[in-house]
Amino acid sequence: MNTARHFEPEDLALFAMQLLAQDEAAAVAAHVEQCGACRQSLTEVQGDLAAYAHTVDLHTPPAEARERLLKQVAREKKTIPIDRVPEKQEPEQETIPLASYGRGLGRGAYLPEEDAPRHSPAGRVLPWLGWAAAAALAFAAGNLYQQRDALRSIIATQSSTMNQAVPGVAAARQVMEALTDPTAKRVVLNATPPEKPTPQGRATYVASRGTLIFVADNLEPLPPAKVYELWLIPASGAAPVPAGTFQPDAKGSASVLLPTLPKGVEAKAFGVTIEAEGGATKPTLPIILAGE
Amino acid sequence: MYRETGLVNSPPPSREEDSVLLGQVRQGNDQAMAALYDRYSKIVYSVALRVLRDPSAAEDVLQEIFMQIWRNPGGFEATRGSLGGWLAVVSRNGAIDALRRKRPMDPVDELTLPSGYDLANEAERNSMMEKTREVVRQLPLEQRKTLEMAFFDGLTHTEIAEMTGDPLGTVKTRIRSALMTLRKALTA
């Protein structure tokens, strides 16, 4: 692919689905950053994908998931930092706007009454002031107005900073800068040993006898009520033939020896999928292991 | 008759209401967060479950996405289209990442949707879902399977080509054609 040319919609669709290789994706990201036409095409593709995503059958998440989320939300709510205005303020002028800003409101909007802190000095004092305090309140309101403007300015600055800090935007910018930087060091990296052993299977198959021996290592443990299932993919293009189910042991090893198979079926490939206990008659994607 | 949309037990939402809720989340309002969760958890969870086929892993994606909203509600802007559509795609991408055991999910997905899809509006969303399902059902089998393998199974065009024996170009064209058919049907 070439960053100097527009990208084909086919490539933008793959980019949107994060299916391009890293270097190709970086090239598209850099191009889209600067090309309005491709950005528009990408936006349309994203819309198509959003619509397509809604074709799934709907399932209700477990009730515990909601509870877990809200507990986490409550935990993190306590840790939201509260920024402070450097100038010393009168207590009744300081509490409401600073608290609202600290909680992320920060756009000069007044808090709804029910959202105001319960310990607000204004809330305690107001019922007792009456008409005699009207002048003082008017003065306070003027100060609040000025303070609101000051906060608006702060928030505008911080919003700008936050927008720049949105990781996706920052990442795209960094990609573009790195790709076009003539001083950048370019290094080709070769494969290094994986952090964990890669699952691997070895099948030995004699078509004329219908004899199959399959051994696998480093398999991941299965969810409850699931099994791995081995499939023979016929060279004739016929439907995959189930060739036995199996469970890995504690070390991730498993084998299928001499499953019942018709004789004389030439194999194009073998594959392993995860199926419900008892096995399936058709393979369920994704294919965990595949080999020809 | 419309199938279940995941938006039952809540008043018909609108994009404006989504933005109001996001604004309240920005203020630290956990009730607004709960409302957003009730509105969109089904679609987020269902998409992740479709990709991962593992309820526990799908729940993790669900949790992660909504915590991202809580931590950075500004990550989604109204200019990016509908929150529902954005969440559906973010859920898919997060689930694919989990499937590949890649890096942890990005805090937000930098994607923008066209304004024509108002997935936050319940009536429009119901209609769109039914229409989309019907269009997908009527796609040529090869296109339908190829798009499904790419979107829900996270298979690259190279992997799909290897599995199906089709040329790379054919795989890419099928994905593109399927999406174009979908778009034309939804914008007709």
CSV table of C-alpha atoms in Angstrom, one decimal:
chain,number,residue,atom,x,y,z
A,1,MET,CA,0.0,0.0,0.0
A,2,ASN,CA,1.1,3.5,-0.7
A,3,THR,CA,0.5,6.4,1.6
A,4,ALA,CA,0.7,8.9,-1.3
A,5,ARG,CA,-2.4,7.5,-3.0
A,6,HIS,CA,-5.9,7.2,-1.6
A,7,PHE,CA,-6.7,3.9,-0.1
A,8,GLU,CA,-9.2,1.6,-1.6
A,9,PRO,CA,-12.5,1.2,0.3
A,10,GLU,CA,-11.6,-2.5,0.7
A,11,ASP,CA,-8.5,-1.6,2.6
A,12,LEU,CA,-10.3,0.9,4.7
A,13,ALA,CA,-12.8,-1.7,5.6
A,14,LEU,CA,-10.0,-4.0,6.7
A,15,PHE,CA,-8.4,-1.1,8.6
A,16,ALA,CA,-11.6,-0.4,10.4
A,17,MET,CA,-11.8,-4.0,11.5
A,18,GLN,CA,-8.2,-3.9,12.7
A,19,LEU,CA,-7.3,-6.7,10.3
A,20,LEU,CA,-4.4,-5.1,8.6
A,21,ALA,CA,-0.8,-5.9,9.4
A,22,GLN,CA,0.8,-3.4,11.8
A,23,ASP,CA,2.8,-1.6,9.1
A,24,GLU,CA,-0.2,-1.4,6.8
A,25,ALA,CA,-2.4,-0.1,9.5
A,26,ALA,CA,0.1,2.5,10.4
A,27,ALA,CA,0.3,3.7,6.8
A,28,VAL,CA,-3.5,3.9,6.6
A,29,ALA,CA,-3.7,5.7,9.9
A,30,ALA,CA,-1.1,8.2,8.8
A,31,HIS,CA,-2.9,8.8,5.5
A,32,VAL,CA,-6.3,9.1,7.0
A,33,GLU,CA,-5.0,11.7,9.4
A,34,GLN,CA,-4.4,14.0,6.5
A,35,CYS,CA,-6.8,12.9,3.8
A,36,GLY,CA,-10.4,14.1,4.2
A,37,ALA,CA,-11.8,11.9,1.5
A,38,CYS,CA,-10.4,8.7,3.0
A,39,ARG,CA,-11.4,9.9,6.4
A,40,GLN,CA,-15.0,10.3,5.1
A,41,SER,CA,-14.9,6.9,3.5
A,42,LEU,CA,-13.6,5.4,6.8
A,43,THR,CA,-16.4,7.1,8.7
A,44,GLU,CA,-18.9,5.5,6.3
A,45,VAL,CA,-17.4,2.1,6.7
A,46,GLN,CA,-17.5,2.5,10.5
A,47,GLY,CA,-21.2,3.2,10.2
A,48,ASP,CA,-21.7,0.1,8.1
A,49,LEU,CA,-19.8,-2.0,10.7
A,50,ALA,CA,-21.8,-0.5,13.5
A,51,ALA,CA,-25.0,-1.4,11.7
A,52,TYR,CA,-23.7,-4.9,11.0
A,53,ALA,CA,-22.7,-5.4,14.7
A,54,HIS,CA,-26.4,-5.0,15.6
A,55,THR,CA,-27.3,-8.2,13.7
A,56,VAL,CA,-26.1,-10.2,16.7
A,57,ASP,CA,-28.6,-12.1,18.8
A,58,LEU,CA,-29.1,-10.2,22.0
A,59,HIS,CA,-28.1,-11.7,25.3
A,60,THR,CA,-28.6,-10.2,28.7
A,61,PRO,CA,-25.4,-9.9,30.8
A,62,PRO,CA,-25.5,-11.5,34.2
A,63,ALA,CA,-26.9,-9.4,36.9
A,64,GLU,CA,-23.6,-9.7,38.8
A,65,ALA,CA,-21.9,-7.8,36.0
A,66,ARG,CA,-24.0,-4.7,36.7
A,67,GLU,CA,-23.3,-5.0,40.4
A,68,ARG,CA,-19.6,-5.4,39.7
A,69,LEU,CA,-19.5,-2.4,37.4
A,70,LEU,CA,-21.3,-0.1,39.8
A,71,LYS,CA,-19.1,-1.2,42.7
A,72,GLN,CA,-16.1,-0.3,40.7
A,73,VAL,CA,-17.6,3.0,39.7
A,74,ALA,CA,-18.2,3.7,43.3
A,75,ARG,CA,-14.7,2.8,44.2
A,76,GLU,CA,-13.2,5.1,41.6
A,77,LYS,CA,-15.6,7.9,42.3
A,78,LYS,CA,-13.8,8.5,45.6
A,79,THR,CA,-10.5,8.9,43.8
A,80,ILE,CA,-11.5,11.6,41.3
A,81,PRO,CA,-9.0,14.4,41.9
A,82,ILE,CA,-10.2,17.8,42.9
A,83,ASP,CA,-8.4,20.7,41.2
A,84,ARG,CA,-8.2,23.9,43.2
A,85,VAL,CA,-8.3,27.5,42.1
A,86,PRO,CA,-5.1,29.1,43.3
A,87,GLU,CA,-6.7,32.2,44.7
A,88,LYS,CA,-8.1,32.1,48.2
A,89,GLN,CA,-11.8,32.3,48.1
A,90,GLU,CA,-14.6,33.0,50.5
A,91,PRO,CA,-15.9,29.7,51.9
A,92,GLU,CA,-19.4,30.0,50.6
A,93,GLN,CA,-18.1,31.0,47.1
A,94,GLU,CA,-15.5,28.3,47.0
A,95,THR,CA,-17.4,25.1,47.8
A,96,ILE,CA,-20.0,24.8,45.1
A,97,PRO,CA,-18.1,25.5,41.9
A,98,LEU,CA,-14.9,23.8,43.0
A,99,ALA,CA,-16.7,20.7,44.0
A,100,SER,CA,-18.6,20.6,40.7
A,101,TYR,CA,-15.4,21.1,38.8
A,102,GLY,CA,-13.6,18.5,40.7
A,103,ARG,CA,-16.3,16.1,39.8
A,104,GLY,CA,-15.8,16.8,36.2
A,105,LEU,CA,-18.6,19.3,35.4
A,106,GLY,CA,-16.2,22.1,34.8
A,107,ARG,CA,-18.1,23.9,32.0
A,108,GLY,CA,-19.4,26.8,34.0
A,109,ALA,CA,-22.7,25.1,34.5
A,110,TYR,CA,-24.4,25.4,37.8
A,111,LEU,CA,-25.1,22.2,39.7
A,112,PRO,CA,-28.6,21.1,40.0
A,113,GLU,CA,-29.7,21.6,43.6
A,114,GLU,CA,-29.9,17.9,44.3
A,115,ASP,CA,-26.3,17.5,43.1
A,116,ALA,CA,-24.9,20.2,45.4
A,117,PRO,CA,-22.8,19.0,48.2
A,118,ARG,CA,-24.9,18.4,51.3
A,119,HIS,CA,-22.5,20.2,53.5
A,120,SER,CA,-22.6,23.4,51.4
A,121,PRO,CA,-22.3,26.4,53.7
A,122,ALA,CA,-24.7,28.2,51.4
A,123,GLY,CA,-27.3,25.5,51.9
A,124,ARG,CA,-27.1,25.8,55.6
A,125,VAL,CA,-26.9,29.6,55.8
A,126,LEU,CA,-29.5,30.6,53.2
A,127,PRO,CA,-32.6,29.8,55.2
A,128,TRP,CA,-31.4,32.1,58.0
A,129,LEU,CA,-30.4,35.2,56.0
A,130,GLY,CA,-33.7,36.3,54.6
A,131,TRP,CA,-34.1,39.7,53.1
A,132,ALA,CA,-31.4,41.2,55.2
A,133,ALA,CA,-28.8,39.1,53.3
A,134,ALA,CA,-30.0,39.9,49.8
A,135,ALA,CA,-27.4,42.5,49.2
A,136,ALA,CA,-24.6,40.2,50.4
A,137,LEU,CA,-26.0,37.4,48.1
A,138,ALA,CA,-26.0,39.7,45.2
A,139,PHE,CA,-22.4,40.5,45.8
A,140,ALA,CA,-21.6,36.8,46.2
A,141,ALA,CA,-23.4,36.1,42.9
A,142,GLY,CA,-21.3,38.7,41.2
A,143,ASN,CA,-18.2,37.0,42.4
A,144,LEU,CA,-19.5,33.6,41.4
A,145,TYR,CA,-20.1,34.9,37.9
A,146,GLN,CA,-16.5,36.0,37.7
A,147,GLN,CA,-15.3,32.8,39.2
A,148,ARG,CA,-17.4,30.9,36.7
A,149,ASP,CA,-15.7,32.7,33.8
A,150,ALA,CA,-12.3,31.9,35.3
A,151,LEU,CA,-13.3,28.3,35.6
A,152,ARG,CA,-14.6,28.2,32.0
A,153,SER,CA,-11.2,29.4,30.9
A,154,ILE,CA,-9.4,26.8,32.9
A,155,ILE,CA,-11.7,24.1,31.6
A,156,ALA,CA,-11.3,25.2,28.0
A,157,THR,CA,-7.6,24.9,28.4
A,158,GLN,CA,-7.8,21.5,30.1
A,159,SER,CA,-10.4,20.2,27.6
A,160,SER,CA,-8.0,21.1,24.8
A,161,THR,CA,-5.2,19.3,26.7
A,162,MET,CA,-7.5,16.3,27.3
A,163,ASN,CA,-8.5,16.1,23.7
A,164,GLN,CA,-4.9,16.0,22.7
A,165,ALA,CA,-4.3,13.3,25.3
A,166,VAL,CA,-7.0,11.0,23.9
A,167,PRO,CA,-4.8,8.1,23.3
A,168,GLY,CA,-6.2,7.3,19.8
A,169,VAL,CA,-5.5,10.8,18.5
A,170,ALA,CA,-2.1,10.9,20.2
A,171,ALA,CA,-1.2,7.5,18.8
A,172,ALA,CA,-2.2,8.5,15.2
A,173,ARG,CA,-0.1,11.6,15.5
A,174,GLN,CA,2.9,9.8,16.8
A,175,VAL,CA,2.6,7.2,14.0
A,176,MET,CA,2.6,9.9,11.4
A,177,GLU,CA,5.5,11.7,12.9
A,178,ALA,CA,7.5,8.6,13.3
A,179,LEU,CA,6.9,7.4,9.8
A,180,THR,CA,7.9,10.8,8.3
A,181,ASP,CA,10.8,11.5,10.6
A,182,PRO,CA,14.0,11.3,8.5
A,183,THR,CA,16.1,10.8,11.7
A,184,ALA,CA,14.1,7.8,12.8
A,185,LYS,CA,16.0,4.7,13.3
A,186,ARG,CA,14.6,1.8,11.4
A,187,VAL,CA,15.2,-1.7,12.7
A,188,VAL,CA,13.9,-5.0,11.4
A,189,LEU,CA,13.0,-7.3,14.3
A,190,ASN,CA,13.0,-11.0,14.0
A,191,ALA,CA,10.9,-13.5,15.9
A,192,THR,CA,11.8,-14.1,19.5
A,193,PRO,CA,10.7,-17.0,21.6
A,194,PRO,CA,7.0,-16.5,22.5
A,195,GLU,CA,6.2,-15.7,26.1
A,196,LYS,CA,4.2,-18.9,26.4
A,197,PRO,CA,4.3,-22.0,24.4
A,198,THR,CA,2.1,-21.9,21.3
A,199,PRO,CA,-0.6,-24.5,20.9
A,200,GLN,CA,0.4,-27.0,18.3
A,201,GLY,CA,-1.0,-30.2,16.9
A,202,ARG,CA,0.5,-33.0,14.7
A,203,ALA,CA,-1.7,-35.2,12.6
A,204,THR,CA,-0.6,-38.4,10.9
A,205,TYR,CA,-3.2,-39.7,8.5
A,206,VAL,CA,-3.3,-42.5,6.0
A,207,ALA,CA,-6.3,-41.9,3.8
A,208,SER,CA,-6.4,-45.4,2.2
A,209,ARG,CA,-6.8,-46.9,5.7
A,210,GLY,CA,-8.8,-44.1,7.3
A,211,THR,CA,-6.1,-44.1,10.0
A,212,LEU,CA,-5.6,-40.9,12.0
A,213,ILE,CA,-3.3,-40.2,14.9
A,214,PHE,CA,-3.4,-36.7,16.4
A,215,VAL,CA,-1.3,-35.3,19.2
A,216,ALA,CA,-1.5,-31.8,20.5
A,217,ASP,CA,0.5,-29.8,23.0
A,218,ASN,CA,0.3,-26.5,24.9
A,219,LEU,CA,-3.5,-26.3,24.5
A,220,GLU,CA,-5.4,-23.8,26.6
A,221,PRO,CA,-7.8,-25.1,29.3
A,222,LEU,CA,-11.4,-25.2,28.1
A,223,PRO,CA,-14.4,-23.5,29.6
A,224,PRO,CA,-16.9,-25.8,31.4
A,225,ALA,CA,-18.9,-28.1,29.2
A,226,LYS,CA,-16.6,-27.5,26.2
A,227,VAL,CA,-14.3,-29.9,24.3
A,228,TYR,CA,-11.9,-29.5,21.5
A,229,GLU,CA,-12.9,-31.2,18.3
A,230,LEU,CA,-10.7,-32.4,15.4
A,231,TRP,CA,-11.9,-32.0,11.9
A,232,LEU,CA,-10.7,-33.6,8.6
A,233,ILE,CA,-11.2,-31.2,5.7
A,234,PRO,CA,-11.7,-33.4,2.6
A,235,ALA,CA,-9.8,-32.4,-0.5
A,236,SER,CA,-12.9,-33.0,-2.5
A,237,GLY,CA,-14.5,-29.9,-1.0
A,238,ALA,CA,-17.0,-31.9,0.9
A,239,ALA,CA,-18.1,-30.8,4.4
A,240,PRO,CA,-15.6,-31.2,7.2
A,241,VAL,CA,-15.6,-34.6,8.8
A,242,PRO,CA,-15.6,-34.8,12.6
A,243,ALA,CA,-12.6,-36.7,13.7
A,244,GLY,CA,-13.0,-37.0,17.5
A,245,THR,CA,-13.3,-34.8,20.5
A,246,PHE,CA,-10.7,-34.4,23.2
A,247,GLN,CA,-9.8,-32.6,26.4
A,248,PRO,CA,-6.2,-31.5,27.3
A,249,ASP,CA,-4.6,-32.6,30.4
A,250,ALA,CA,-3.2,-30.3,33.1
A,251,LYS,CA,-0.1,-29.7,30.9
A,252,GLY,CA,-2.2,-28.9,27.8
A,253,SER,CA,-1.4,-32.2,26.1
A,254,ALA,CA,-4.1,-34.3,24.3
A,255,SER,CA,-4.4,-36.9,21.6
A,256,VAL,CA,-6.9,-38.5,19.3
A,257,LEU,CA,-6.0,-42.0,18.3
A,258,LEU,CA,-7.6,-43.9,15.5
A,259,PRO,CA,-11.0,-42.2,15.4
A,260,THR,CA,-13.7,-43.8,13.2
A,261,LEU,CA,-13.3,-42.4,9.8
A,262,PRO,CA,-14.3,-43.5,6.3
A,263,LYS,CA,-11.5,-45.0,4.2
A,264,GLY,CA,-10.2,-43.3,1.1
A,265,VAL,CA,-11.1,-39.7,2.0
A,266,GLU,CA,-8.2,-37.6,0.9
A,267,ALA,CA,-7.5,-34.8,3.4
A,268,LYS,CA,-6.9,-31.2,2.3
A,269,ALA,CA,-6.4,-30.0,5.8
A,270,PHE,CA,-7.1,-30.6,9.5
A,271,GLY,CA,-8.5,-28.2,12.0
A,272,VAL,CA,-9.5,-28.0,15.6
A,273,THR,CA,-12.4,-26.1,17.0
A,274,ILE,CA,-14.0,-25.7,20.4
A,275,GLU,CA,-17.4,-27.3,20.6
A,276,ALA,CA,-20.0,-28.1,23.2
A,277,GLU,CA,-19.6,-31.4,25.0
A,278,GLY,CA,-20.5,-34.3,22.8
A,279,GLY,CA,-19.1,-32.6,19.8
A,280,ALA,CA,-20.7,-31.0,16.8
A,281,THR,CA,-21.6,-32.0,13.3
A,282,LYS,CA,-20.3,-28.8,11.8
A,283,PRO,CA,-17.3,-26.9,13.0
A,284,THR,CA,-17.8,-23.7,15.0
A,285,LEU,CA,-15.5,-20.8,14.3
A,286,PRO,CA,-13.0,-19.8,15.3
A,287,ILE,CA,-10.6,-22.5,14.2
A,288,ILE,CA,-8.1,-22.9,17.0
A,289,LEU,CA,-5.5,-25.0,15.1
A,290,ALA,CA,-5.3,-25.6,11.4
A,291,GLY,CA,-2.8,-27.3,9.1
A,292,GLU,CA,-2.5,-28.7,5.7
B,1,MET,CA,-42.4,-8.1,14.5
B,2,TYR,CA,-39.3,-6.6,15.9
B,3,ARG,CA,-36.9,-8.8,17.7
B,4,GLU,CA,-35.6,-7.9,21.1
B,5,THR,CA,-33.4,-4.8,21.0
B,6,GLY,CA,-31.9,-4.7,24.4
B,7,LEU,CA,-33.6,-1.4,25.0
B,8,VAL,CA,-36.6,-2.7,27.0
B,9,ASN,CA,-37.3,-1.4,30.4
B,10,SER,CA,-36.1,2.0,29.6
B,11,PRO,CA,-37.8,5.0,28.1
B,12,PRO,CA,-37.1,5.5,24.4
B,13,PRO,CA,-33.6,7.0,24.4
B,14,SER,CA,-32.4,9.7,22.1
B,15,ARG,CA,-29.0,10.9,21.1
B,16,GLU,CA,-29.7,14.0,23.1
B,17,GLU,CA,-30.4,11.9,26.2
B,18,ASP,CA,-27.2,10.0,25.7
B,19,SER,CA,-25.3,13.2,25.6
B,20,VAL,CA,-27.1,14.4,28.7
B,21,LEU,CA,-26.2,11.2,30.5
B,22,LEU,CA,-22.6,11.4,29.4
B,23,GLY,CA,-22.6,15.0,30.7
B,24,GLN,CA,-23.8,13.7,34.0
B,25,VAL,CA,-21.2,10.9,34.0
B,26,ARG,CA,-18.6,13.6,33.5
B,27,GLN,CA,-19.9,15.2,36.7
B,28,GLY,CA,-19.4,11.9,38.5
B,29,ASN,CA,-23.0,10.9,38.6
B,30,ASP,CA,-23.1,7.2,39.0
B,31,GLN,CA,-26.8,7.0,38.5
B,32,ALA,CA,-26.3,8.3,35.0
B,33,MET,CA,-23.6,5.7,34.5
B,34,ALA,CA,-26.1,3.0,35.6
B,35,ALA,CA,-28.6,4.4,33.1
B,36,LEU,CA,-26.2,4.1,30.3
B,37,TYR,CA,-25.3,0.6,31.3
B,38,ASP,CA,-28.9,-0.4,31.4
B,39,ARG,CA,-29.4,1.1,28.0
B,40,TYR,CA,-26.5,-0.4,26.1
B,41,SER,CA,-25.1,-3.3,28.2
B,42,LYS,CA,-27.0,-5.9,26.1
B,43,ILE,CA,-25.6,-4.9,22.8
B,44,VAL,CA,-22.1,-4.5,24.1
B,45,TYR,CA,-22.2,-7.9,25.9
B,46,SER,CA,-23.9,-9.6,23.0
B,47,VAL,CA,-21.3,-8.5,20.4
B,48,ALA,CA,-18.5,-9.5,22.7
B,49,LEU,CA,-20.1,-12.8,23.4
B,50,ARG,CA,-20.6,-13.4,19.7
B,51,VAL,CA,-16.9,-12.9,19.1
B,52,LEU,CA,-15.5,-14.6,22.2
B,53,ARG,CA,-18.2,-17.3,22.7
B,54,ASP,CA,-17.2,-17.2,26.4
B,55,PRO,CA,-19.6,-15.5,28.8
B,56,SER,CA,-16.9,-14.7,31.3
B,57,ALA,CA,-14.6,-13.1,28.8
B,58,ALA,CA,-17.5,-11.2,27.3
B,59,GLU,CA,-18.4,-9.9,30.7
B,60,ASP,CA,-14.8,-8.7,31.1
B,61,VAL,CA,-15.0,-6.7,27.9
B,62,LEU,CA,-18.4,-5.3,29.0
B,63,GLN,CA,-16.9,-4.2,32.3
B,64,GLU,CA,-13.8,-2.7,30.6
B,65,ILE,CA,-15.8,-0.6,28.1
B,66,PHE,CA,-18.2,0.8,30.6
B,67,MET,CA,-15.3,1.6,33.0
B,68,GLN,CA,-13.7,3.5,30.1
B,69,ILE,CA,-16.8,5.6,29.8
B,70,TRP,CA,-16.8,6.3,33.5
B,71,ARG,CA,-13.1,7.2,33.5
B,72,ASN,CA,-13.2,9.2,30.3
B,73,PRO,CA,-16.7,10.1,29.2
B,74,GLY,CA,-15.2,12.7,26.9
B,75,GLY,CA,-13.7,9.8,24.9
B,76,PHE,CA,-17.1,9.7,23.0
B,77,GLU,CA,-18.2,12.9,21.4
B,78,ALA,CA,-21.6,13.4,19.8
B,79,THR,CA,-19.8,14.2,16.6
B,80,ARG,CA,-18.8,10.6,16.3
B,81,GLY,CA,-22.3,9.5,15.7
B,82,SER,CA,-24.5,7.4,17.9
B,83,LEU,CA,-23.2,6.1,21.2
B,84,GLY,CA,-25.0,2.8,20.6
B,85,GLY,CA,-23.2,2.3,17.3
B,86,TRP,CA,-19.9,3.4,18.7
B,87,LEU,CA,-20.2,1.0,21.7
B,88,ALA,CA,-21.1,-1.9,19.4
B,89,VAL,CA,-17.9,-1.4,17.3
B,90,VAL,CA,-15.8,-0.8,20.4
B,91,SER,CA,-17.1,-4.0,21.9
B,92,ARG,CA,-16.3,-5.9,18.8
B,93,ASN,CA,-12.8,-4.5,18.6
B,94,GLY,CA,-12.2,-5.1,22.3
B,95,ALA,CA,-13.4,-8.7,22.0
B,96,ILE,CA,-11.2,-9.3,19.0
B,97,ASP,CA,-8.2,-7.9,21.0
B,98,ALA,CA,-9.1,-10.3,23.8
B,99,LEU,CA,-9.4,-13.1,21.3
B,100,ARG,CA,-6.0,-12.4,19.9
B,101,ARG,CA,-4.6,-11.9,23.4
B,102,LYS,CA,-3.2,-8.7,22.2
B,103,ARG,CA,-2.3,-5.7,24.3
B,104,PRO,CA,-4.9,-4.4,26.7
B,105,MET,CA,-7.7,-2.5,25.2
B,106,ASP,CA,-7.1,1.0,24.1
B,107,PRO,CA,-8.8,3.5,26.4
B,108,VAL,CA,-11.1,4.6,23.6
B,109,ASP,CA,-11.5,3.7,20.1
B,110,GLU,CA,-10.8,6.5,17.7
B,111,LEU,CA,-13.7,6.0,15.4
B,112,THR,CA,-16.4,8.2,13.9
B,113,LEU,CA,-19.7,7.1,12.6
B,114,PRO,CA,-21.8,8.9,10.0
B,115,SER,CA,-24.7,10.9,11.5
B,116,GLY,CA,-27.2,9.0,9.4
B,117,TYR,CA,-27.3,6.1,11.9
B,118,ASP,CA,-29.2,7.2,15.0
B,119,LEU,CA,-28.8,4.0,16.9
B,120,ALA,CA,-29.6,5.7,20.1
B,121,ASN,CA,-33.2,6.2,19.0
B,122,GLU,CA,-35.1,3.1,19.9
B,123,ALA,CA,-37.6,3.2,17.1
B,124,GLU,CA,-35.0,3.9,14.5
B,125,ARG,CA,-32.7,1.3,16.0
B,126,ASN,CA,-35.4,-1.4,16.0
B,127,SER,CA,-36.1,-0.6,12.4
B,128,MET,CA,-32.4,-0.6,11.5
B,129,MET,CA,-31.7,-3.9,13.3
B,130,GLU,CA,-34.5,-5.7,11.5
B,131,LYS,CA,-33.6,-4.2,8.2
B,132,THR,CA,-29.9,-5.0,8.7
B,133,ARG,CA,-30.7,-8.6,9.6
B,134,GLU,CA,-32.9,-9.0,6.6
B,135,VAL,CA,-30.2,-7.5,4.3
B,136,VAL,CA,-27.6,-9.8,5.8
B,137,ARG,CA,-29.8,-12.8,5.4
B,138,GLN,CA,-30.2,-12.0,1.7
B,139,LEU,CA,-26.5,-11.5,1.0
B,140,PRO,CA,-24.9,-14.1,-1.2
B,141,LEU,CA,-23.6,-16.9,1.1
B,142,GLU,CA,-19.9,-16.2,0.3
B,143,GLN,CA,-20.3,-12.5,1.1
B,144,ARG,CA,-22.1,-13.2,4.3
B,145,LYS,CA,-19.7,-15.8,5.5
B,146,THR,CA,-16.7,-13.7,4.6
B,147,LEU,CA,-18.0,-10.7,6.4
B,148,GLU,CA,-18.8,-12.8,9.4
B,149,MET,CA,-15.4,-14.3,9.5
B,150,ALA,CA,-13.7,-10.9,9.3
B,151,PHE,CA,-15.9,-9.0,11.7
B,152,PHE,CA,-17.0,-11.5,14.3
B,153,ASP,CA,-14.2,-14.0,14.1
B,154,GLY,CA,-11.4,-11.4,13.6
B,155,LEU,CA,-9.8,-13.4,10.7
B,156,THR,CA,-7.6,-11.4,8.4
B,157,HIS,CA,-8.3,-11.5,4.7
B,158,THR,CA,-5.2,-13.6,4.4
B,159,GLU,CA,-6.5,-16.1,6.9
B,160,ILE,CA,-9.9,-16.2,5.2
B,161,ALA,CA,-8.3,-16.7,1.8
B,162,GLU,CA,-6.3,-19.6,3.2
B,163,MET,CA,-9.3,-21.2,4.8
B,164,THR,CA,-11.7,-20.7,1.8
B,165,GLY,CA,-9.1,-21.1,-0.9
B,166,ASP,CA,-10.3,-17.9,-2.5
B,167,PRO,CA,-7.9,-15.3,-3.9
B,168,LEU,CA,-7.1,-12.4,-1.5
B,169,GLY,CA,-8.7,-9.9,-3.8
B,170,THR,CA,-11.9,-11.9,-3.9
B,171,VAL,CA,-12.0,-11.9,-0.1
B,172,LYS,CA,-11.6,-8.2,0.1
B,173,THR,CA,-14.1,-7.5,-2.6
B,174,ARG,CA,-16.7,-9.7,-0.8
B,175,ILE,CA,-16.3,-7.8,2.4
B,176,ARG,CA,-16.6,-4.5,0.6
B,177,SER,CA,-19.6,-5.7,-1.4
B,178,ALA,CA,-21.4,-6.9,1.6
B,179,LEU,CA,-20.9,-3.6,3.4
B,180,MET,CA,-22.0,-1.6,0.4
B,181,THR,CA,-25.1,-3.7,0.0
B,182,LEU,CA,-25.8,-3.0,3.7
B,183,ARG,CA,-25.2,0.7,3.4
B,184,LYS,CA,-27.4,1.0,0.3
B,185,ALA,CA,-30.3,-0.8,2.0
B,186,LEU,CA,-30.1,1.3,5.1
B,187,THR,CA,-29.8,4.6,3.3
B,188,ALA,CA,-32.5,3.8,0.7
